[in-house]
Every structure is written in C-alpha cells, then in structure tokens.
Amino acid sequence: MRLKKAKIDGLEVNFRTIGEGKPVLLLNGFGMGSWEFDDVMNLLASKYQLVALDLPGMGGAVSMSEPSIKNFVLLVGKFINYLGWTKFNLVGHST
C-alpha cells in the first residue's frame, strides 16, 4: 500500500492506494481516517484499484478553512478529477 499526497485547490490531501483493476474510491466517516480501510484494501487489491482518501481534518490531513459537507463534496469531486477517473465505484463508511 502506498501513502500519497495531492494538492487540491492549495489544500494538501492524504490518500492510500493499492491494487489494479476497476477503480474504487473509499471515503471514511467523520472522525476516522483512510487507515480504517487497510484490511479491506489488502483483501480486494488483486481485483480493484483502491484509493482511500483522508477527508480534510481527518486521518492526519490538514483541515479546511471552512469545513462543511458542501466543501467536502466539492473537494471529493476535484480529487476524482485529479485521479482522472470518469467511471468508478464509491464506498463510504461511517459508524
């Protein structure tokens, strides 16, 4: 598994990636981090290209100046563009 960083609108975001195949974006719930998906990512890496994003302020990621659901959604959309994905599966987790 590789830990990577990307700059989206001047904000540095952290993400983990592993595997090859159909792309899957994994989003953690509030107060959690991308590490929550490590076991699942290791199990699915032989069939899927998995990317787990640390949302701003979570999982050690820098916080946004104006955190809100709307701004998180906008950031995720820009992150998907950064990845160059046009078709993918999305998995979310929250407790």
XYZ file of C-alpha atoms in Angstrom:
95
model
C 0.000 0.000 0.000
C 1.289 3.431 -0.907
C 0.651 6.589 1.080
C 0.422 9.594 -1.215
C -0.400 13.293 -1.156
C -2.159 15.527 -3.666
C -2.710 19.273 -3.782
C -6.325 20.174 -4.468
C -7.077 23.905 -4.599
C -3.978 24.578 -2.497
C -5.028 22.059 0.169
C -2.779 19.037 0.701
C -4.805 15.832 0.999
C -3.566 12.385 2.012
C -4.654 9.144 0.419
C -3.741 5.467 0.311
C -3.698 3.426 -2.851
C -3.193 -0.210 -3.763
C -4.148 -2.664 -6.476
C -5.065 -2.688 -10.129
C -8.324 -3.165 -11.922
C -11.677 -1.438 -11.629
C -11.314 1.796 -9.647
C -12.938 2.137 -6.221
C -12.916 5.285 -4.089
C -13.235 4.689 -0.338
C -14.476 7.524 1.892
C -14.244 7.379 5.670
C -16.753 8.827 8.099
C -16.202 11.870 10.285
C -13.510 11.470 12.913
C -11.952 8.498 11.117
C -9.160 8.065 8.601
C -8.253 6.122 5.483
C -6.458 3.520 7.634
C -9.921 2.201 8.541
C -9.942 0.564 5.101
C -6.498 -1.122 5.274
C -7.782 -4.683 5.804
C -10.436 -4.372 3.084
C -7.963 -2.799 0.681
C -5.474 -5.623 1.168
C -8.215 -8.199 0.532
C -9.518 -6.541 -2.651
C -6.228 -5.325 -4.179
C -5.994 -8.266 -6.586
C -9.189 -7.203 -8.387
C -9.540 -3.448 -7.860
C -7.572 -0.214 -7.904
C -8.431 1.127 -4.454
C -7.988 4.695 -3.257
C -8.885 5.737 0.294
C -8.995 9.499 0.811
C -8.459 11.227 4.149
C -11.038 13.984 4.221
C -9.670 17.330 5.455
C -9.164 17.400 9.220
C -9.327 13.607 9.473
C -6.687 10.909 9.400
C -3.881 13.411 9.878
C -4.983 15.556 6.935
C -4.845 19.335 7.140
C -8.203 20.922 7.950
C -10.126 23.175 5.543
C -10.515 26.851 6.343
C -14.307 26.453 6.027
C -15.233 22.802 6.651
C -18.741 21.854 5.561
C -20.479 18.984 3.798
C -20.706 21.128 0.656
C -16.959 21.865 0.703
C -16.133 18.193 1.341
C -18.278 17.212 -1.670
C -16.573 19.816 -3.854
C -13.143 18.598 -2.731
C -14.016 14.947 -3.425
C -15.174 15.911 -6.931
C -11.895 17.711 -7.589
C -9.955 14.751 -6.173
C -11.759 12.414 -8.589
C -10.725 14.755 -11.423
C -7.144 14.651 -10.088
C -7.271 10.846 -10.335
C -8.582 11.124 -13.886
C -11.465 8.785 -13.185
C -14.703 9.059 -15.146
C -16.230 5.747 -14.059
C -15.657 4.153 -10.653
C -17.327 2.591 -7.641
C -17.769 4.556 -4.432
C -17.757 3.050 -0.946
C -18.454 5.080 2.183
C -18.179 4.067 5.813
C -19.371 5.723 8.978
C -20.057 4.463 12.469
